Short mmCIF file of C-alpha atoms and ligand atoms in Angstrom, two decimals:
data_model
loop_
_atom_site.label_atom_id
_atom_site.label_comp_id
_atom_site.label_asym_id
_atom_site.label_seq_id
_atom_site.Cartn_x
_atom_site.Cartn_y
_atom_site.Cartn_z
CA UNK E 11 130.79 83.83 95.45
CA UNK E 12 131.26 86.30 98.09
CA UNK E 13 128.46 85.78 100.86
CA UNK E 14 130.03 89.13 102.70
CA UNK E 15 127.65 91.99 103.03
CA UNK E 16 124.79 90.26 100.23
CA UNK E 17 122.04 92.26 99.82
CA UNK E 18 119.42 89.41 99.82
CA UNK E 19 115.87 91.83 100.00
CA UNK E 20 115.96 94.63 97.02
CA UNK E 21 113.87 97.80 98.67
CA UNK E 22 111.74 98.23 95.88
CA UNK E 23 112.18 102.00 94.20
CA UNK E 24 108.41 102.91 94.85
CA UNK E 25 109.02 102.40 98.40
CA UNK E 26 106.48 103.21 100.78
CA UNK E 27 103.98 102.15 98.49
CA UNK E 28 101.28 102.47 100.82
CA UNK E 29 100.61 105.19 102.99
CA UNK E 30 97.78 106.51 104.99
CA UNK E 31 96.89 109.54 102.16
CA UNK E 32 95.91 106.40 100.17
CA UNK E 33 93.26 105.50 101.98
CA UNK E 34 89.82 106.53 101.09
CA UNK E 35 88.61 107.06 104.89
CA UNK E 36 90.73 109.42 107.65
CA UNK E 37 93.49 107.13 109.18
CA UNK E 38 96.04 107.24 111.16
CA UNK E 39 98.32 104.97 109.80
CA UNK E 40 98.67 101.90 108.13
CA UNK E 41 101.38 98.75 108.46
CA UNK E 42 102.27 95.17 108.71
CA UNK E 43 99.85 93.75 106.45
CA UNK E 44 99.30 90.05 105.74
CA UNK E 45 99.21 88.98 101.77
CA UNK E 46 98.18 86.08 100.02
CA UNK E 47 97.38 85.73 96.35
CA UNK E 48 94.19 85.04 94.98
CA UNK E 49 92.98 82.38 92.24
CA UNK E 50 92.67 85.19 90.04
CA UNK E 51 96.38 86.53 90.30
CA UNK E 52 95.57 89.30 92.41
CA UNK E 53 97.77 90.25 95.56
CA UNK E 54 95.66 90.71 98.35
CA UNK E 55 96.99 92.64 101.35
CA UNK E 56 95.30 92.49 104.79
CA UNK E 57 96.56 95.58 106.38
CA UNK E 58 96.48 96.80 109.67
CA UNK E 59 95.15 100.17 110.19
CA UNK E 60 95.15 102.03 112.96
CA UNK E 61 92.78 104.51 113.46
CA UNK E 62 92.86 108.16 115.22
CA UNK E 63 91.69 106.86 118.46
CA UNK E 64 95.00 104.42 118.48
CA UNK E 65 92.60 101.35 117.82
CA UNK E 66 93.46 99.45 114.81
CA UNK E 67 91.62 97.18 112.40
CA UNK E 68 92.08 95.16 109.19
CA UNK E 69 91.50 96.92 105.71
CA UNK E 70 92.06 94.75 102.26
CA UNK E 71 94.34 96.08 99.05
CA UNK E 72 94.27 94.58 96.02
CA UNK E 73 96.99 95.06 93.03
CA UNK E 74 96.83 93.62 90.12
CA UNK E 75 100.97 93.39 90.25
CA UNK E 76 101.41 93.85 93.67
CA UNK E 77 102.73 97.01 93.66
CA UNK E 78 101.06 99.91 92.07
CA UNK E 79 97.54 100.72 91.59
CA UNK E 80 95.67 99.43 94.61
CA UNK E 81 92.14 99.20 95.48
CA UNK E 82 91.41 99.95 99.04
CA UNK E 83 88.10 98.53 100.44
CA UNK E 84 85.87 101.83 100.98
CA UNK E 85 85.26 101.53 104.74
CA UNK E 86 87.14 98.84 107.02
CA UNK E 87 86.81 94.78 106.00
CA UNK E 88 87.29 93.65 108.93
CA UNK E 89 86.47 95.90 112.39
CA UNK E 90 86.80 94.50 115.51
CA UNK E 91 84.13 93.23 117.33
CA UNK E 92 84.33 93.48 120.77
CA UNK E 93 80.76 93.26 121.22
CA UNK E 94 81.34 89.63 120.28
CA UNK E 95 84.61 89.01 121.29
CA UNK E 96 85.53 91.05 124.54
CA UNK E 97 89.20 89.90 123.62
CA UNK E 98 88.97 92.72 120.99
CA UNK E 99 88.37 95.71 122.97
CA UNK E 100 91.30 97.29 121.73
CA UNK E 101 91.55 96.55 118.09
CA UNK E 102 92.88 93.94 115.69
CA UNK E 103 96.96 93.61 114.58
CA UNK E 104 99.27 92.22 112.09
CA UNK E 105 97.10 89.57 110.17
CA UNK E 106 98.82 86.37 108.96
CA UNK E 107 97.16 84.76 106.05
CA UNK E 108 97.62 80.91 105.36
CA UNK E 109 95.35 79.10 102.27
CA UNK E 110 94.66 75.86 103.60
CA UNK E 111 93.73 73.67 100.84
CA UNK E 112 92.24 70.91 103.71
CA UNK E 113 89.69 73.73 104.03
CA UNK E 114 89.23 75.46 100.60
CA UNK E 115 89.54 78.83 102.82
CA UNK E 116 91.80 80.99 104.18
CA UNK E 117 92.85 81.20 108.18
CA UNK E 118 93.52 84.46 109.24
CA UNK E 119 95.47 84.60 112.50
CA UNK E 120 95.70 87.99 114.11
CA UNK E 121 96.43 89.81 117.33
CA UNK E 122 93.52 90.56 119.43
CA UNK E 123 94.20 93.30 122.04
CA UNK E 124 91.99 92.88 124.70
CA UNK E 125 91.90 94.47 128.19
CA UNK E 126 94.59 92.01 129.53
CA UNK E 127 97.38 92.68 127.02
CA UNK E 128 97.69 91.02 123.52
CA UNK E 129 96.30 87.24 122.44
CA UNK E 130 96.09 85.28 119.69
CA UNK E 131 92.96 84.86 117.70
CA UNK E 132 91.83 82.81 114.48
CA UNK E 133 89.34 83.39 111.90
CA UNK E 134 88.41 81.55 108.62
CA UNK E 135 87.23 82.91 105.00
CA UNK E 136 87.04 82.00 101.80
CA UNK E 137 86.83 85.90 100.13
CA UNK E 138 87.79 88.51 102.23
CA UNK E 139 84.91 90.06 102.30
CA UNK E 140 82.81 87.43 105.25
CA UNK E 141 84.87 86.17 107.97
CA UNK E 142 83.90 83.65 110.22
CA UNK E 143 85.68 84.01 113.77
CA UNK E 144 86.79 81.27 116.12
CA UNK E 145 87.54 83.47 118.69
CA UNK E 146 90.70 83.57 120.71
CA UNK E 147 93.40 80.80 120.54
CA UNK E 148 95.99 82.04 123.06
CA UNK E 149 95.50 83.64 125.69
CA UNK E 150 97.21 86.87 126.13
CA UNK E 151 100.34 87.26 126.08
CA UNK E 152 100.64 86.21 123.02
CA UNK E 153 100.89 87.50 119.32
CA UNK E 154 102.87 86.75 116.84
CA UNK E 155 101.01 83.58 115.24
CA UNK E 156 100.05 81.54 112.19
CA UNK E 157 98.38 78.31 111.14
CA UNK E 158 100.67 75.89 108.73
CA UNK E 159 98.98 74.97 105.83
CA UNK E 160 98.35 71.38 106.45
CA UNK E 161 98.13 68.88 109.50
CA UNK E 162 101.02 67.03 110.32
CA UNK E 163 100.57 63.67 111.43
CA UNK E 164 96.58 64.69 112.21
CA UNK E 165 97.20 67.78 114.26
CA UNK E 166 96.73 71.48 112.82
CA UNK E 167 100.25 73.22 113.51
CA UNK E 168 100.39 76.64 115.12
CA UNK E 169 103.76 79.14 115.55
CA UNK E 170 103.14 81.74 118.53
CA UNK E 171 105.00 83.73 120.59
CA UNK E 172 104.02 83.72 124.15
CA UNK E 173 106.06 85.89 126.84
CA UNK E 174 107.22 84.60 130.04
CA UNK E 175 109.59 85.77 132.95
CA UNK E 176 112.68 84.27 130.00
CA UNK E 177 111.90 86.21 127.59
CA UNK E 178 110.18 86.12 124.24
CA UNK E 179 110.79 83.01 122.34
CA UNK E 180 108.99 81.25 119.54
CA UNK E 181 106.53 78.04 120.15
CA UNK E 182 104.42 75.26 118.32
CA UNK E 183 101.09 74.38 119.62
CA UNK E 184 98.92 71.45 118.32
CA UNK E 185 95.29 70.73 117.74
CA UNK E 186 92.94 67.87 116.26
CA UNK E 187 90.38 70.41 115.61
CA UNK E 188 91.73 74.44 115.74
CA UNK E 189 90.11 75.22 119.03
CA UNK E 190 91.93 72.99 121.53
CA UNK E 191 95.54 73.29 121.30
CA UNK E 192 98.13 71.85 123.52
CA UNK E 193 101.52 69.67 123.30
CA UNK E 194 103.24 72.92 123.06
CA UNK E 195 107.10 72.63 122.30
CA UNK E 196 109.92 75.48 122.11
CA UNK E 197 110.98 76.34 118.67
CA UNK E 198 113.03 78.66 118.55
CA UNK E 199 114.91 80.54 121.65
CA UNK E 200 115.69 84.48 121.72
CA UNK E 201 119.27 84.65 122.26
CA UNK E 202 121.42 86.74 125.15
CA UNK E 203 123.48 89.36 125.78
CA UNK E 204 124.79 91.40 122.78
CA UNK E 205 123.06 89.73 119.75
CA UNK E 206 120.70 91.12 117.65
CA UNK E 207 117.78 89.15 118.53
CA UNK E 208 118.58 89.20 122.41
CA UNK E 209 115.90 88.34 124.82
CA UNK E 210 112.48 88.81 122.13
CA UNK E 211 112.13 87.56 118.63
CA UNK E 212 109.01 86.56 117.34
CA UNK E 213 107.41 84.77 113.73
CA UNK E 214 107.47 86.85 110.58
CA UNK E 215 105.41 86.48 107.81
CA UNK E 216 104.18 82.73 107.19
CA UNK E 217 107.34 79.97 106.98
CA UNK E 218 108.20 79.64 103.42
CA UNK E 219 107.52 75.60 102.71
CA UNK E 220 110.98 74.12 100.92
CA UNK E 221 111.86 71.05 100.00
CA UNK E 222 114.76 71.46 102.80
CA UNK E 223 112.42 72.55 105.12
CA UNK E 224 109.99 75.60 106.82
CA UNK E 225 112.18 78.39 105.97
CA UNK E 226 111.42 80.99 108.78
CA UNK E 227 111.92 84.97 108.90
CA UNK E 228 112.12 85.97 112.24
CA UNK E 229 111.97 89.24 113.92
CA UNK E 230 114.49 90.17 117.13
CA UNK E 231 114.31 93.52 118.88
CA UNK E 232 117.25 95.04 120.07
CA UNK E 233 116.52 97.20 123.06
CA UNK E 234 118.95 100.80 122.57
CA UNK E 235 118.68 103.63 125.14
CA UNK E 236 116.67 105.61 122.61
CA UNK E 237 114.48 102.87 120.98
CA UNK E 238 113.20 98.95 120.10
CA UNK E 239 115.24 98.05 116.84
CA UNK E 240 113.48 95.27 114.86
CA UNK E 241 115.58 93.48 112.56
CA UNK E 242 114.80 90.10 110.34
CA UNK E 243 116.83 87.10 110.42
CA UNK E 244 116.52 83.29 108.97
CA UNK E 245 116.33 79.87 110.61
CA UNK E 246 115.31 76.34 108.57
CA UNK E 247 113.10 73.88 110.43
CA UNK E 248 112.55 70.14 109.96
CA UNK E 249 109.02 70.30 107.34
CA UNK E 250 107.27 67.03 109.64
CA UNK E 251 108.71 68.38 113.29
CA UNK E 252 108.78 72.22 113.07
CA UNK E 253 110.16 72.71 115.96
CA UNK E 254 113.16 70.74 115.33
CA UNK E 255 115.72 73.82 114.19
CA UNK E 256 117.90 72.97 111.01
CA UNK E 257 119.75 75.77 110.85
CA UNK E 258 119.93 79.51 112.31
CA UNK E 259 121.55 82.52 110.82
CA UNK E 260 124.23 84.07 112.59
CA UNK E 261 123.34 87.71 111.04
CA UNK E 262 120.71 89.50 110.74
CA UNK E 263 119.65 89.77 106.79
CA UNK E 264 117.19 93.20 107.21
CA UNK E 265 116.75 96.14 109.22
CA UNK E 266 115.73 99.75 109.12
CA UNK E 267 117.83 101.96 106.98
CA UNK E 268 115.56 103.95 104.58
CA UNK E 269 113.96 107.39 106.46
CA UNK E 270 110.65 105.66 106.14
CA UNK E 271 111.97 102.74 107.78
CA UNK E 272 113.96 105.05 110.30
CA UNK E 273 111.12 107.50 111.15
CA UNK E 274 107.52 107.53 111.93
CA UNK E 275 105.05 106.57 114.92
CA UNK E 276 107.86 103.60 116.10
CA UNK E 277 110.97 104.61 114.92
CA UNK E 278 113.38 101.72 113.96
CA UNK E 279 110.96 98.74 112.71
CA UNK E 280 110.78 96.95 109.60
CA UNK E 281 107.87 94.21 110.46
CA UNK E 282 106.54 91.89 107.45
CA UNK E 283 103.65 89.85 108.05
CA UNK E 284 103.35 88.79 104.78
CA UNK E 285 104.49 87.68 101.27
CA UNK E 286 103.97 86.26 97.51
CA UNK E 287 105.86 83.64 95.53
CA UNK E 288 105.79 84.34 91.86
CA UNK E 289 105.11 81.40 89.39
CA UNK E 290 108.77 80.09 89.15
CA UNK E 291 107.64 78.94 92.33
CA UNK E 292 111.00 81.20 93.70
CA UNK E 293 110.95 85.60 93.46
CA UNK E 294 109.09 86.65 96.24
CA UNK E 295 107.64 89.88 96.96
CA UNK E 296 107.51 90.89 101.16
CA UNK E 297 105.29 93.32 102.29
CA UNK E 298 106.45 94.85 105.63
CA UNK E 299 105.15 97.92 107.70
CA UNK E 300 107.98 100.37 107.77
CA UNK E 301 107.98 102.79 111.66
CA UNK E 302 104.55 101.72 112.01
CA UNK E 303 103.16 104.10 109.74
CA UNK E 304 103.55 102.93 106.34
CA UNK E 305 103.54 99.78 103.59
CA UNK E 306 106.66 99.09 102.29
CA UNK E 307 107.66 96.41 99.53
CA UNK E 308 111.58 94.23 99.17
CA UNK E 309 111.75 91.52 97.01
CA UNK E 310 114.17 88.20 97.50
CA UNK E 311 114.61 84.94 96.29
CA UNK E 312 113.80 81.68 97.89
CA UNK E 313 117.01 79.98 96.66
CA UNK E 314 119.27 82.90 97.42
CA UNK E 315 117.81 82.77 101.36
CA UNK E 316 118.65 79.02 101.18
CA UNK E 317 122.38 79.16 100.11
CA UNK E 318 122.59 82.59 102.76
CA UNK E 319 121.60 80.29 105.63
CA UNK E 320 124.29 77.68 104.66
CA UNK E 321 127.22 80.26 105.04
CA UNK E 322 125.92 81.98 107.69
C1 BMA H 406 105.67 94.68 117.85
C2 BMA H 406 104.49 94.28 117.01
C3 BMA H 406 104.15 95.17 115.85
C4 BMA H 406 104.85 96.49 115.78
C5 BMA H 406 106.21 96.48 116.47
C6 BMA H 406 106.87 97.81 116.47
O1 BMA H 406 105.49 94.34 119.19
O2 BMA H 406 103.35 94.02 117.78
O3 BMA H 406 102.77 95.41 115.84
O4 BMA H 406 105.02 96.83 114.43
O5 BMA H 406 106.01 96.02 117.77
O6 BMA H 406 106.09 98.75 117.17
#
Protein backbone atom coordinates (compact mmCIF):
# COMPACT_ATOMS: atom_id res chain seq x y z
CA UNK A 1 0.00 0.00 0.00
CA UNK A 2 1.40 3.27 -0.75
CA UNK A 3 1.04 5.60 2.45
CA UNK A 4 2.61 8.62 0.11
CA UNK A 5 0.34 11.55 -0.36
CA UNK A 6 -3.15 9.43 1.15
CA UNK A 7 -5.94 11.40 1.13
CA UNK A 8 -7.31 10.25 4.56
CA UNK A 9 -10.47 13.15 4.99
CA UNK A 10 -12.82 13.12 1.64
CA UNK A 11 -14.13 17.03 1.39
CA UNK A 12 -17.54 16.18 1.02
CA UNK A 13 -19.06 17.54 -2.59
CA UNK A 14 -21.76 19.78 -0.80
CA UNK A 15 -19.04 21.55 0.83
CA UNK A 16 -19.72 24.46 2.81
CA UNK A 17 -22.78 23.01 3.89
CA UNK A 18 -23.52 25.59 6.26
CA UNK A 19 -23.33 29.10 5.76
CA UNK A 20 -24.58 32.19 7.36
CA UNK A 21 -27.65 32.72 4.48
CA UNK A 22 -28.89 29.56 6.28
CA UNK A 23 -29.63 30.95 9.21
CA UNK A 24 -33.04 32.15 10.03
CA UNK A 25 -31.78 35.37 12.10
CA UNK A 26 -29.02 38.14 10.55
CA UNK A 27 -25.47 36.70 11.27
CA UNK A 28 -22.36 37.26 10.67
CA UNK A 29 -20.92 34.10 10.32
CA UNK A 30 -20.97 30.78 11.47
CA UNK A 31 -17.99 27.97 12.27
CA UNK A 32 -16.36 25.38 14.34
CA UNK A 33 -19.26 23.69 15.64
CA UNK A 34 -19.29 20.84 18.17
CA UNK A 35 -21.51 17.54 17.13
CA UNK A 36 -22.70 14.72 18.90
CA UNK A 37 -25.45 12.34 17.91
CA UNK A 38 -28.57 11.96 19.55
CA UNK A 39 -30.55 8.72 20.80
CA UNK A 40 -32.74 9.31 18.04
CA UNK A 41 -30.05 9.25 15.15
CA UNK A 42 -30.02 12.80 14.67
CA UNK A 43 -26.64 14.82 14.22
CA UNK A 44 -26.68 17.61 16.37
CA UNK A 45 -24.28 20.49 15.68
CA UNK A 46 -23.47 23.15 18.31
CA UNK A 47 -22.23 25.94 16.20
CA UNK A 48 -20.58 28.95 16.92
CA UNK A 49 -22.03 32.03 15.58
CA UNK A 50 -20.79 35.13 15.58
CA UNK A 51 -22.84 37.90 15.44
CA UNK A 52 -22.54 41.54 13.70
CA UNK A 53 -21.19 43.13 16.73
CA UNK A 54 -18.10 40.42 16.55
CA UNK A 55 -19.65 38.62 19.71
CA UNK A 56 -20.38 35.08 19.15
CA UNK A 57 -22.74 32.51 20.65
CA UNK A 58 -23.87 28.87 20.31
CA UNK A 59 -26.81 28.01 17.82
CA UNK A 60 -27.98 24.08 17.41
CA UNK A 61 -28.46 22.19 13.75
CA UNK A 62 -30.02 19.20 13.42
CA UNK A 63 -29.84 16.74 10.19
CA UNK A 64 -31.40 13.89 9.94
CA UNK A 65 -28.10 12.52 7.82
CA UNK A 66 -25.81 14.94 8.83
CA UNK A 67 -25.51 16.70 5.91
CA UNK A 68 -28.39 18.19 4.13
CA UNK A 69 -31.56 19.53 5.33
CA UNK A 70 -30.88 21.19 8.66
CA UNK A 71 -33.00 22.70 11.19
CA UNK A 72 -31.58 25.77 12.72
CA UNK A 73 -32.95 26.74 16.21
CA UNK A 74 -35.07 30.07 15.44
CA UNK A 75 -33.20 32.51 17.72
CA UNK A 76 -29.79 31.54 19.56
CA UNK A 77 -29.75 28.18 22.06
CA UNK A 78 -27.35 29.16 23.91
CA UNK A 79 -26.39 33.22 24.42
CA UNK A 80 -23.95 34.19 26.63
CA UNK A 81 -24.61 35.33 29.84
CA UNK A 82 -22.43 37.69 31.13
CA UNK A 83 -24.85 38.94 33.50
CA UNK A 84 -24.16 35.65 35.24
CA UNK A 85 -20.91 34.85 34.29
CA UNK A 86 -18.71 38.09 33.86
CA UNK A 87 -16.19 35.55 32.16
CA UNK A 88 -18.58 35.85 29.14
CA UNK A 89 -18.52 39.40 28.33
CA UNK A 90 -17.38 38.77 25.03
CA UNK A 91 -19.21 35.80 23.72
CA UNK A 92 -19.06 32.02 23.67
CA UNK A 93 -16.54 29.79 21.09
CA UNK A 94 -15.96 26.49 19.61
CA UNK A 95 -18.18 24.09 21.77
CA UNK A 96 -16.88 20.55 22.45
CA UNK A 97 -19.55 18.05 23.15
CA UNK A 98 -18.76 14.81 25.22
CA UNK A 99 -21.95 12.25 26.33
CA UNK A 100 -20.96 11.09 29.55
CA UNK A 101 -22.84 8.07 30.32
CA UNK A 102 -21.63 8.50 34.37
CA UNK A 103 -24.02 11.45 34.01
CA UNK A 104 -26.83 10.56 31.51
CA UNK A 105 -26.00 14.23 30.04
CA UNK A 106 -23.94 15.91 27.90
CA UNK A 107 -20.77 18.34 29.00
CA UNK A 108 -20.35 21.07 26.87
CA UNK A 109 -16.92 22.67 27.17
CA UNK A 110 -16.53 26.00 25.45
CA UNK A 111 -14.43 29.13 25.27
CA UNK A 112 -15.56 31.93 27.36
CA UNK A 113 -14.08 35.31 26.28
CA UNK A 114 -14.06 37.44 29.04
CA UNK A 115 -12.39 40.84 29.60
CA UNK A 116 -8.97 39.18 30.38
CA UNK A 117 -8.50 37.14 27.20
CA UNK A 118 -10.00 33.60 26.56
CA UNK A 119 -10.87 30.72 29.45
CA UNK A 120 -12.25 27.65 29.66
CA UNK A 121 -15.76 27.03 30.79
CA UNK A 122 -18.10 23.87 31.36
CA UNK A 123 -21.71 23.37 31.18
CA UNK A 124 -23.98 20.24 31.46
CA UNK A 125 -27.37 19.19 29.53
CA UNK A 126 -29.25 16.54 28.80
CA UNK A 127 -31.28 18.21 25.46
CA UNK A 128 -29.86 21.08 24.10
CA UNK A 129 -32.38 23.10 24.68
CA UNK A 130 -31.61 23.86 29.03
CA UNK A 131 -28.11 24.12 29.98
CA UNK A 132 -26.93 24.15 33.29
CA UNK A 133 -23.51 26.16 33.67
CA UNK A 134 -20.63 25.45 36.01
CA UNK A 135 -19.00 28.42 35.25
CA UNK A 136 -15.38 28.82 34.33
CA UNK A 137 -12.80 25.94 34.64
CA UNK A 138 -9.57 27.64 33.49
CA UNK A 139 -8.72 30.61 33.87
CA UNK A 140 -7.86 32.59 30.89
CA UNK A 141 -5.59 31.86 28.83
CA UNK A 142 -6.97 29.04 27.99
CA UNK A 143 -9.30 27.44 25.26
CA UNK A 144 -9.11 24.69 23.52
CA UNK A 145 -10.80 22.04 26.02
CA UNK A 146 -12.91 18.93 26.56
CA UNK A 147 -14.11 16.54 29.23
CA UNK A 148 -13.26 12.58 28.50
CA UNK A 149 -16.10 10.58 28.76
CA UNK A 150 -15.41 8.70 31.87
CA UNK A 151 -13.18 9.03 35.11
CA UNK A 152 -10.05 7.39 35.13
CA UNK A 153 -8.98 5.93 38.21
CA UNK A 154 -11.79 8.39 40.10
CA UNK A 155 -10.77 11.67 38.58
CA UNK A 156 -12.83 13.43 35.63
CA UNK A 157 -10.10 13.98 32.77
CA UNK A 158 -9.78 17.35 31.08
CA UNK A 159 -7.51 18.31 27.66
CA UNK A 160 -6.77 22.24 27.59
CA UNK A 161 -4.54 24.38 26.12
CA UNK A 162 -3.14 27.00 28.32
CA UNK A 163 -0.45 29.61 26.91
CA UNK A 164 2.66 30.45 28.61
CA UNK A 165 5.97 32.41 27.81
CA UNK A 166 6.89 28.49 25.75
CA UNK A 167 4.40 28.50 23.74
CA UNK A 168 1.09 26.79 23.24
CA UNK A 169 1.10 23.21 24.16
CA UNK A 170 -1.57 20.73 25.10
CA UNK A 171 -2.37 19.68 28.96
CA UNK A 172 -4.46 17.23 31.23
CA UNK A 173 -6.03 18.51 34.31
CA UNK A 174 -7.82 16.31 36.94
CA UNK A 175 -10.79 16.57 39.22
CA UNK A 176 -12.84 14.36 41.83
CA UNK A 177 -15.76 16.50 41.22
CA UNK A 178 -15.56 18.94 37.75
CA UNK A 179 -14.98 22.14 39.63
CA UNK A 180 -11.59 21.65 41.29
CA UNK A 181 -9.02 20.58 38.95
CA UNK A 182 -5.38 20.22 39.50
CA UNK A 183 -2.42 17.52 38.99
CA UNK A 184 -1.98 19.07 35.67
CA UNK A 185 0.58 17.17 33.36
CA UNK A 186 1.98 18.13 29.71
CA UNK A 187 0.52 16.15 26.95
CA UNK A 188 1.50 17.04 24.15
CA UNK A 189 4.39 19.78 23.22
CA UNK A 190 4.14 22.29 20.11
CA UNK A 191 7.18 21.65 18.22
CA UNK A 192 10.10 24.30 16.90
CA UNK A 193 11.47 25.88 14.22
CA UNK A 194 10.20 24.93 10.72
CA UNK A 195 7.43 22.34 11.45
CA UNK A 196 4.04 22.66 10.85
CA UNK A 197 2.78 22.79 14.26
CA UNK A 198 5.72 25.10 15.56
CA UNK A 199 5.32 26.92 18.75
CA UNK A 200 0.97 26.56 19.12
CA UNK A 201 -1.12 23.52 18.58
CA UNK A 202 -4.07 22.96 20.42
CA UNK A 203 -7.07 19.87 20.90
CA UNK A 204 -9.40 19.23 17.99
CA UNK A 205 -12.56 17.82 18.14
CA UNK A 206 -13.03 15.20 21.12
CA UNK A 207 -10.12 12.17 21.14
CA UNK A 208 -11.54 9.36 19.25
CA UNK A 209 -11.59 6.32 22.09
CA UNK A 210 -9.69 3.05 20.34
CA UNK A 211 -8.88 0.04 21.53
CA UNK A 212 -5.07 1.25 20.90
CA UNK A 213 -5.70 4.25 22.53
CA UNK A 214 -7.22 8.22 22.58
CA UNK A 215 -6.68 8.91 19.04
CA UNK A 216 -6.15 12.78 18.97
CA UNK A 217 -6.58 15.45 16.01
CA UNK A 218 -4.63 18.26 16.74
CA UNK A 219 -4.46 21.66 15.35
CA UNK A 220 -0.81 23.60 14.76
CA UNK A 221 -0.64 27.12 13.36
CA UNK A 222 1.98 28.03 11.21
CA UNK A 223 2.75 31.70 11.51
CA UNK A 224 3.52 33.10 7.44
CA UNK A 225 4.22 36.82 6.82
CA UNK A 226 0.71 37.17 5.43
CA UNK A 227 -1.33 34.89 7.80
CA UNK A 228 -1.97 32.01 10.82
CA UNK A 229 -2.17 28.63 8.79
CA UNK A 230 -4.10 25.96 10.78
CA UNK A 231 -3.47 22.57 9.78
CA UNK A 232 -4.65 19.03 11.52
CA UNK A 233 -2.38 16.38 12.48
CA UNK A 234 -2.65 12.90 14.61
CA UNK A 235 -1.03 11.67 17.82
CA UNK A 236 -2.26 8.21 19.88
CA UNK A 237 -2.28 8.42 23.67
CA UNK A 238 -2.14 5.70 26.34
CA UNK A 239 -6.46 5.20 27.02
CA UNK A 240 -5.68 4.98 31.30
CA UNK A 241 -2.67 7.85 31.24
CA UNK A 242 -3.61 10.34 28.46
CA UNK A 243 -0.93 12.13 28.67
CA UNK A 244 1.43 9.42 28.05
CA UNK A 245 2.01 10.01 23.96
CA UNK A 246 1.95 6.67 21.86
CA UNK A 247 2.65 7.92 18.82
CA UNK A 248 2.83 11.40 16.82
CA UNK A 249 2.50 12.01 13.15
CA UNK A 250 5.27 13.39 11.39
CA UNK A 251 2.84 15.18 8.68
CA UNK A 252 0.25 17.03 8.79
CA UNK A 253 -3.01 14.98 7.39
CA UNK A 254 -5.41 18.39 6.61
CA UNK A 255 -5.19 21.87 5.76
CA UNK A 256 -6.84 24.62 3.80
CA UNK A 257 -7.02 24.09 0.12
CA UNK A 258 -10.65 24.60 -1.08
CA UNK A 259 -11.51 28.71 -1.67
CA UNK A 260 -13.85 28.34 1.23
CA UNK A 261 -11.19 26.98 3.25
CA UNK A 262 -8.67 29.60 1.69
CA UNK A 263 -10.88 32.73 2.01
CA UNK A 264 -13.16 34.39 4.36
CA UNK A 265 -13.04 36.45 7.78
CA UNK A 266 -9.51 34.28 8.79
CA UNK A 267 -8.07 33.24 5.80
CA UNK A 268 -6.16 29.87 5.99
CA UNK A 269 -8.10 27.75 8.82
CA UNK A 270 -9.71 24.54 8.73
CA UNK A 271 -10.81 24.11 12.65
CA UNK A 272 -13.12 20.97 13.61
CA UNK A 273 -14.51 20.85 16.92
CA UNK A 274 -16.48 18.08 16.32
CA UNK A 275 -17.48 14.67 14.82
CA UNK A 276 -19.82 11.40 14.37
CA UNK A 277 -18.99 7.71 14.21
CA UNK A 278 -21.42 5.81 12.07
CA UNK A 279 -22.77 2.39 13.35
CA UNK A 280 -19.82 0.19 12.07
CA UNK A 281 -18.51 1.82 14.96
CA UNK A 282 -15.61 3.22 12.14
CA UNK A 283 -16.78 6.12 9.04
CA UNK A 284 -16.77 9.24 10.63
CA UNK A 285 -18.16 12.39 9.56
CA UNK A 286 -15.95 15.87 10.87
CA UNK A 287 -17.52 18.98 10.96
CA UNK A 288 -14.96 21.85 10.79
CA UNK A 289 -15.38 25.73 10.37
CA UNK A 290 -13.72 26.58 7.12
CA UNK A 291 -11.91 30.79 7.25
CA UNK A 292 -14.09 31.35 10.07
CA UNK A 293 -17.06 31.95 8.17
CA UNK A 294 -18.54 28.80 7.20
CA UNK A 295 -19.52 24.83 8.10
CA UNK A 296 -17.76 22.53 6.23
CA UNK A 297 -18.06 18.57 6.24
CA UNK A 298 -14.78 15.61 5.37
CA UNK A 299 -15.35 12.27 6.14
CA UNK A 300 -12.46 9.54 7.29
CA UNK A 301 -12.12 6.37 8.73
CA UNK A 302 -11.05 5.41 12.16
CA UNK A 303 -8.95 2.43 10.95
CA UNK A 304 -7.42 4.24 8.03
CA UNK A 305 -6.13 7.18 10.75
CA UNK A 306 -4.76 4.21 12.77
CA UNK A 307 -2.58 2.44 10.09
CA UNK A 308 -1.59 6.47 8.82
CA UNK A 309 -0.10 7.06 12.28
CA UNK A 310 1.96 3.78 12.12
CA UNK A 311 3.85 4.90 8.86
CA UNK A 312 4.07 8.22 9.63
C1 LIG B 1 -8.13 29.95 16.96
C2 LIG B 1 -9.46 29.48 17.51
C3 LIG B 1 -10.61 29.45 16.55
C4 LIG B 1 -10.42 30.10 15.22
C5 LIG B 1 -8.96 30.12 14.79
C6 LIG B 1 -8.75 30.84 13.49
O1 LIG B 1 -7.38 30.64 17.91
O2 LIG B 1 -9.80 30.16 18.68
O3 LIG B 1 -11.73 30.04 17.16
O4 LIG B 1 -11.18 29.40 14.28
O5 LIG B 1 -8.22 30.71 15.81
O6 LIG B 1 -9.14 32.18 13.61
Amino acid sequence: MNHHNQELFHRHPKNPILTAADWPYPINSVFNPGATLMPDGTTLLLCRVEDRRGHSHLCVARSVNGVDNWKVDPKPTMPADPVHFPEELWGIEDPRITFVPELEKFAIVYTAYSADGPGIALAMTKDFVSFERLGLIMQPEDKDGTLLPRRIDGQWVLIHRPVNSTGAHMWVSYSPDLRNWGNPKLMLEARKGAWWDANKIGLSPPPIETPRGWLVIYHGVRKTASSSLYRLGLALFDLKTPERCIRRGSEWIFGPQEDYELNGDVDDAVFPCGYTIGSDGDSMKIYYGAADSSIALATASVRELLDWLDHH
